[in-house]
Amino acid sequence: GAVVSQHPSRVICKSGTSVKIECRSLDFQATTMFWYRQFPKKSLMLMATSNEGSKATYEQGVEKDKFLINHASLTLSTLTVTSAHPEDSSFYICSASGGAYYNEQFFGPGTRLTVL
Amino acid sequence: DQQVKQNSPSLSVQEGRISILNCDYTNSMFDYFLWYKKYPAEGPTFLISISSIKDKNEDGRFTVFLNKSAKHLSLHIVPSQPGDSAVYFCAASDSGGSNYKLTFGKGTLLTVNP
C-alpha cells in the first residue's frame, strides 16, 4: 500500500500560539487529502477535504479560519491550528488518495497536539 | 445521524479462533466499503475493501462479506492472532459523490487472547 507521513508526531504548545502539521504522500501523487480529528473513544471525525491547488472543503461545524489547510502540491498538505486553545488538544490524522488509489485512503501516523 | 454503525464496542476471542466484526449502514448510496485497523496513537491501516457489486472479498486471513439487502457487512479474521488486537473501523463511501469521502463507524476493539 501507499505510504503517508505526518510531521511532527507530537507537539506541545502554549495557548494562543499556532501549530503547523504536515502531511506527505511519499510514493504516490495525492490529488485529495483529508484531515481528521479523533476524540477519545470516538470515531474519526472528518474536518476537511482538500484537493491539490484548490481551497479546502470544510465539514459543518469546523472553523475554516481556525484550521487553515493548504494543499499546494500533489505530495504535501498542511494543517495549521491558529491561536490554539486547550480544547484543540487532540489526535489529528491526515489521509491521502489519488492516482491508482482513487477509491481508498491511506492514513498518516497521526499528530498528538497538546495545548497548555 | 450515524450512517455507519458498529454496535459492538469490543470483542474478545481466543487465539486461533475466528473473529467476526460487524458493521451496519443506513445510506443506500454507499457502494464501497473498507475496513481499517488502528493501534493506539497511530493512524488507521487499510485492511481490506469490497465493492457493492461483490458479496465477498478475501485476502489471506481476512474476509469481508457484504449483504446489501440487509445493509450489513462483516469482517472475518481466521485464525485470530494476538497481533490482531486493535481497534477495527468500518468505513463506507459513495463513489458517485465527491472525493470519495469516507464515513467511519465508531470502531470495535478486538482483543485476541493467547
mmCIF file of C-alpha atoms in Angstrom:
data_model
loop_
_atom_site.group_PDB
_atom_site.id
_atom_site.type_symbol
_atom_site.label_atom_id
_atom_site.label_comp_id
_atom_site.label_asym_id
_atom_site.label_seq_id
_atom_site.Cartn_x
_atom_site.Cartn_y
_atom_site.Cartn_z
ATOM 1 C CA GLY A 1 0.000 0.000 0.000
ATOM 2 C CA ALA A 2 0.888 3.657 -0.198
ATOM 3 C CA VAL A 3 2.846 5.481 2.484
ATOM 4 C CA VAL A 4 1.740 8.704 4.118
ATOM 5 C CA SER A 5 3.831 10.530 6.674
ATOM 6 C CA GLN A 6 2.976 13.224 9.178
ATOM 7 C CA HIS A 7 5.198 15.656 10.985
ATOM 8 C CA PRO A 8 5.511 16.278 13.859
ATOM 9 C CA SER A 9 4.265 13.167 15.624
ATOM 10 C CA ARG A 10 3.788 15.124 18.837
ATOM 11 C CA VAL A 11 3.660 18.789 19.637
ATOM 12 C CA ILE A 12 3.079 20.713 22.841
ATOM 13 C CA CYS A 13 2.365 24.410 22.582
ATOM 14 C CA LYS A 14 1.167 27.300 24.675
ATOM 15 C CA SER A 15 -2.344 28.622 24.387
ATOM 16 C CA GLY A 16 -2.611 31.332 21.743
ATOM 17 C CA THR A 17 0.170 30.071 19.519
ATOM 18 C CA SER A 18 -0.208 28.482 16.090
ATOM 19 C CA VAL A 19 0.882 24.999 15.138
ATOM 20 C CA LYS A 20 1.507 23.594 11.669
ATOM 21 C CA ILE A 21 1.166 19.901 10.880
ATOM 22 C CA GLU A 22 2.488 18.472 7.622
ATOM 23 C CA CYS A 23 1.101 15.508 5.728
ATOM 24 C CA ARG A 24 3.088 13.970 2.886
ATOM 25 C CA SER A 25 2.327 11.156 0.454
ATOM 26 C CA LEU A 26 5.686 9.511 -0.098
ATOM 27 C CA ASP A 27 5.156 7.224 -3.062
ATOM 28 C CA PHE A 28 2.123 8.419 -4.953
ATOM 29 C CA GLN A 29 0.515 11.640 -6.069
ATOM 30 C CA ALA A 30 -2.308 12.536 -3.743
ATOM 31 C CA THR A 31 -4.870 14.590 -5.590
ATOM 32 C CA THR A 32 -7.025 14.612 -2.485
ATOM 33 C CA MET A 33 -6.030 14.793 1.148
ATOM 34 C CA PHE A 34 -8.294 14.570 4.146
ATOM 35 C CA TRP A 35 -7.822 15.835 7.673
ATOM 36 C CA TYR A 36 -9.421 14.030 10.608
ATOM 37 C CA ARG A 37 -9.575 14.565 14.306
ATOM 38 C CA GLN A 38 -10.050 11.750 16.764
ATOM 39 C CA PHE A 39 -11.627 12.297 20.143
ATOM 40 C CA PRO A 40 -11.131 9.741 22.918
ATOM 41 C CA LYS A 41 -13.351 6.682 22.470
ATOM 42 C CA LYS A 42 -14.955 8.170 19.383
ATOM 43 C CA SER A 43 -14.661 7.644 15.691
ATOM 44 C CA LEU A 44 -12.551 9.643 13.315
ATOM 45 C CA MET A 45 -14.202 12.961 12.592
ATOM 46 C CA LEU A 46 -13.587 14.363 9.131
ATOM 47 C CA MET A 47 -12.603 18.011 9.379
ATOM 48 C CA ALA A 48 -11.951 18.928 5.781
ATOM 49 C CA THR A 49 -11.173 17.664 2.314
ATOM 50 C CA SER A 50 -8.529 19.331 0.215
ATOM 51 C CA ASN A 51 -7.795 18.957 -3.469
ATOM 52 C CA GLU A 52 -4.420 19.964 -4.816
ATOM 53 C CA GLY A 53 -4.415 23.553 -5.940
ATOM 54 C CA SER A 54 -7.855 24.490 -4.669
ATOM 55 C CA LYS A 55 -9.457 25.616 -1.425
ATOM 56 C CA ALA A 56 -10.336 23.032 1.164
ATOM 57 C CA THR A 57 -13.926 21.982 1.771
ATOM 58 C CA TYR A 58 -14.726 22.049 5.454
ATOM 59 C CA GLU A 59 -17.271 19.896 7.244
ATOM 60 C CA GLN A 60 -20.093 21.518 9.119
ATOM 61 C CA GLY A 61 -19.010 22.907 12.453
ATOM 62 C CA VAL A 62 -15.313 23.134 11.593
ATOM 63 C CA GLU A 63 -13.969 26.701 11.646
ATOM 64 C CA LYS A 64 -12.004 27.319 8.473
ATOM 65 C CA ASP A 65 -10.279 30.373 9.921
ATOM 66 C CA LYS A 66 -9.054 28.354 12.856
ATOM 67 C CA PHE A 67 -7.944 25.262 10.955
ATOM 68 C CA LEU A 68 -6.104 26.506 7.896
ATOM 69 C CA ILE A 69 -5.471 23.898 5.244
ATOM 70 C CA ASN A 70 -3.086 24.228 2.333
ATOM 71 C CA HIS A 71 -2.586 21.620 -0.393
ATOM 72 C CA ALA A 72 -0.040 23.278 -2.610
ATOM 73 C CA SER A 73 1.421 20.163 -4.219
ATOM 74 C CA LEU A 74 0.437 16.607 -5.015
ATOM 75 C CA THR A 75 2.525 15.298 -2.152
ATOM 76 C CA LEU A 76 2.042 17.828 0.622
ATOM 77 C CA SER A 77 -0.847 19.222 2.628
ATOM 78 C CA THR A 78 -0.572 21.266 5.796
ATOM 79 C CA LEU A 79 -2.987 21.923 8.631
ATOM 80 C CA THR A 80 -2.352 24.993 10.757
ATOM 81 C CA VAL A 81 -4.191 25.288 14.041
ATOM 82 C CA THR A 82 -4.280 29.017 14.665
ATOM 83 C CA SER A 83 -4.463 30.591 18.112
ATOM 84 C CA ALA A 84 -4.647 27.161 19.692
ATOM 85 C CA HIS A 85 -6.590 26.601 22.901
ATOM 86 C CA PRO A 86 -6.634 23.640 25.282
ATOM 87 C CA GLU A 87 -9.852 22.358 23.715
ATOM 88 C CA ASP A 88 -7.947 21.946 20.434
ATOM 89 C CA SER A 89 -5.822 19.287 22.082
ATOM 90 C CA SER A 90 -6.472 16.122 20.133
ATOM 91 C CA PHE A 91 -5.077 13.500 17.790
ATOM 92 C CA TYR A 92 -5.023 14.817 14.228
ATOM 93 C CA ILE A 93 -4.722 12.374 11.354
ATOM 94 C CA CYS A 94 -4.389 13.006 7.648
ATOM 95 C CA SER A 95 -5.109 10.658 4.793
ATOM 96 C CA ALA A 96 -4.410 10.761 1.088
ATOM 97 C CA SER A 97 -5.948 9.313 -2.025
ATOM 98 C CA GLY A 98 -5.344 9.663 -5.712
ATOM 99 C CA GLY A 99 -3.851 8.012 -8.753
ATOM 100 C CA ALA A 100 -4.237 4.244 -8.536
ATOM 101 C CA TYR A 101 -5.597 4.701 -5.018
ATOM 102 C CA TYR A 102 -8.514 6.875 -6.020
ATOM 103 C CA ASN A 103 -11.068 4.879 -4.059
ATOM 104 C CA GLU A 104 -9.057 4.286 -0.920
ATOM 105 C CA GLN A 105 -7.464 6.458 1.695
ATOM 106 C CA PHE A 106 -4.084 5.834 3.214
ATOM 107 C CA PHE A 107 -3.541 7.369 6.590
ATOM 108 C CA GLY A 108 -0.632 9.084 8.198
ATOM 109 C CA PRO A 109 0.533 8.056 11.665
ATOM 110 C CA GLY A 110 -1.194 10.999 13.317
ATOM 111 C CA THR A 111 -0.080 14.005 15.341
ATOM 112 C CA ARG A 112 -0.807 14.376 19.042
ATOM 113 C CA LEU A 113 -1.376 18.054 19.815
ATOM 114 C CA THR A 114 -1.381 19.214 23.415
ATOM 115 C CA VAL A 115 -2.190 22.851 24.120
ATOM 116 C CA LEU A 116 -1.265 24.045 27.592
ATOM 117 C CA ASP B 1 -27.414 10.603 12.454
ATOM 118 C CA GLN B 2 -24.873 7.823 12.386
ATOM 119 C CA GLN B 3 -24.737 6.360 8.902
ATOM 120 C CA VAL B 4 -22.209 3.653 9.719
ATOM 121 C CA LYS B 5 -22.701 1.717 12.916
ATOM 122 C CA GLN B 6 -20.504 -0.734 14.721
ATOM 123 C CA ASN B 7 -22.723 -1.822 17.563
ATOM 124 C CA SER B 8 -20.134 -3.854 19.436
ATOM 125 C CA PRO B 9 -17.597 -1.584 21.103
ATOM 126 C CA SER B 10 -15.439 -4.575 21.990
ATOM 127 C CA LEU B 11 -14.879 -8.226 21.179
ATOM 128 C CA SER B 12 -12.680 -10.791 22.850
ATOM 129 C CA VAL B 13 -11.658 -14.072 21.199
ATOM 130 C CA GLN B 14 -9.195 -16.842 21.807
ATOM 131 C CA GLU B 15 -6.097 -17.184 19.651
ATOM 132 C CA GLY B 16 -6.720 -19.487 16.712
ATOM 133 C CA ARG B 17 -10.481 -18.946 16.705
ATOM 134 C CA ILE B 18 -12.477 -16.821 14.304
ATOM 135 C CA SER B 19 -13.108 -13.121 14.961
ATOM 136 C CA ILE B 20 -16.241 -11.667 13.415
ATOM 137 C CA LEU B 21 -16.636 -7.897 13.390
ATOM 138 C CA ASN B 22 -19.932 -6.453 12.266
ATOM 139 C CA CYS B 23 -20.955 -3.207 10.642
ATOM 140 C CA ASP B 24 -24.321 -1.799 9.552
ATOM 141 C CA TYR B 25 -25.033 1.175 7.361
ATOM 142 C CA THR B 26 -28.093 3.218 6.573
ATOM 143 C CA ASN B 27 -27.167 5.215 3.481
ATOM 144 C CA SER B 28 -28.212 3.286 0.381
ATOM 145 C CA MET B 29 -25.862 5.427 -1.713
ATOM 146 C CA PHE B 30 -22.825 3.785 -0.148
ATOM 147 C CA ASP B 31 -21.258 1.418 -2.663
ATOM 148 C CA TYR B 32 -17.713 0.907 -1.435
ATOM 149 C CA PHE B 33 -16.745 -0.386 1.978
ATOM 150 C CA LEU B 34 -13.435 -0.608 3.755
ATOM 151 C CA TRP B 35 -12.023 -1.980 6.972
ATOM 152 C CA TYR B 36 -9.191 -0.283 8.809
ATOM 153 C CA LYS B 37 -7.150 -1.440 11.768
ATOM 154 C CA LYS B 38 -5.839 1.057 14.270
ATOM 155 C CA TYR B 39 -3.357 0.796 17.099
ATOM 156 C CA PRO B 40 -3.315 3.444 19.848
ATOM 157 C CA ALA B 41 -1.593 6.695 18.855
ATOM 158 C CA GLU B 42 -1.201 5.552 15.248
ATOM 159 C CA GLY B 43 -3.113 6.248 12.065
ATOM 160 C CA PRO B 44 -5.517 3.628 10.701
ATOM 161 C CA THR B 45 -4.082 0.966 8.394
ATOM 162 C CA PHE B 46 -6.099 -0.198 5.413
ATOM 163 C CA LEU B 47 -7.001 -3.895 5.644
ATOM 164 C CA ILE B 48 -9.486 -4.878 3.008
ATOM 165 C CA SER B 49 -12.282 -3.425 0.926
ATOM 166 C CA ILE B 50 -15.304 -4.538 -1.034
ATOM 167 C CA SER B 51 -17.345 -3.019 -3.795
ATOM 168 C CA SER B 52 -21.128 -3.291 -3.764
ATOM 169 C CA ILE B 53 -21.009 -5.431 -6.909
ATOM 170 C CA LYS B 54 -19.487 -8.231 -4.850
ATOM 171 C CA ASP B 55 -20.664 -10.053 -1.772
ATOM 172 C CA LYS B 56 -17.321 -11.408 -0.636
ATOM 173 C CA ASN B 57 -13.679 -10.449 -0.804
ATOM 174 C CA GLU B 58 -10.866 -12.466 0.665
ATOM 175 C CA ASP B 59 -7.256 -11.588 1.430
ATOM 176 C CA GLY B 60 -5.285 -14.097 3.437
ATOM 177 C CA ARG B 61 -6.768 -14.421 6.900
ATOM 178 C CA PHE B 62 -9.219 -11.583 6.257
ATOM 179 C CA THR B 63 -12.567 -11.947 4.529
ATOM 180 C CA VAL B 64 -15.221 -9.284 4.179
ATOM 181 C CA PHE B 65 -18.836 -10.219 3.478
ATOM 182 C CA LEU B 66 -21.407 -7.760 2.199
ATOM 183 C CA ASN B 67 -25.176 -8.201 2.443
ATOM 184 C CA LYS B 68 -26.623 -5.286 0.530
ATOM 185 C CA SER B 69 -30.252 -6.092 1.217
ATOM 186 C CA ALA B 70 -29.571 -6.027 4.937
ATOM 187 C CA LYS B 71 -27.094 -3.138 4.631
ATOM 188 C CA HIS B 72 -24.677 -5.183 6.644
ATOM 189 C CA LEU B 73 -21.062 -6.157 6.296
ATOM 190 C CA SER B 74 -18.744 -8.217 8.398
ATOM 191 C CA LEU B 75 -15.031 -8.826 8.678
ATOM 192 C CA HIS B 76 -13.871 -12.347 9.472
ATOM 193 C CA ILE B 77 -10.377 -12.978 10.748
ATOM 194 C CA VAL B 78 -9.308 -16.597 10.888
ATOM 195 C CA PRO B 79 -7.267 -17.766 12.598
ATOM 196 C CA SER B 80 -7.082 -14.857 15.015
ATOM 197 C CA GLN B 81 -3.660 -13.935 16.346
ATOM 198 C CA PRO B 82 -2.657 -11.823 19.367
ATOM 199 C CA GLY B 83 -1.150 -9.262 16.977
ATOM 200 C CA ASP B 84 -4.626 -8.698 15.571
ATOM 201 C CA SER B 85 -5.598 -6.983 18.819
ATOM 202 C CA ALA B 86 -6.513 -3.436 17.796
ATOM 203 C CA VAL B 87 -9.488 -1.201 17.066
ATOM 204 C CA TYR B 88 -11.191 -2.036 13.773
ATOM 205 C CA PHE B 89 -13.068 0.657 11.902
ATOM 206 C CA CYS B 90 -15.626 0.036 9.229
ATOM 207 C CA ALA B 91 -15.889 2.803 6.618
ATOM 208 C CA ALA B 92 -18.164 3.446 3.671
ATOM 209 C CA SER B 93 -18.145 5.747 0.695
ATOM 210 C CA ASP B 94 -20.399 6.852 -2.098
ATOM 211 C CA SER B 95 -18.151 6.604 -5.133
ATOM 212 C CA GLY B 96 -20.591 8.675 -7.101
ATOM 213 C CA GLY B 97 -20.152 11.509 -4.647
ATOM 214 C CA SER B 98 -17.304 13.940 -4.483
ATOM 215 C CA ASN B 99 -13.817 12.978 -3.447
ATOM 216 C CA TYR B 100 -14.747 9.551 -2.110
ATOM 217 C CA LYS B 101 -15.251 10.819 1.423
ATOM 218 C CA LEU B 102 -15.292 8.063 3.951
ATOM 219 C CA THR B 103 -17.833 7.759 6.720
ATOM 220 C CA PHE B 104 -16.496 5.791 9.666
ATOM 221 C CA GLY B 105 -18.125 3.725 12.348
ATOM 222 C CA LYS B 106 -17.046 4.192 15.955
ATOM 223 C CA GLY B 107 -14.829 1.135 15.909
ATOM 224 C CA THR B 108 -14.665 -2.209 17.676
ATOM 225 C CA LEU B 109 -11.824 -3.056 19.999
ATOM 226 C CA LEU B 110 -10.704 -6.610 19.267
ATOM 227 C CA THR B 111 -8.681 -8.447 21.884
ATOM 228 C CA VAL B 112 -7.175 -11.780 20.920
ATOM 229 C CA ASN B 113 -6.112 -13.735 23.970
ATOM 230 C CA PRO B 114 -3.137 -16.111 23.755
#
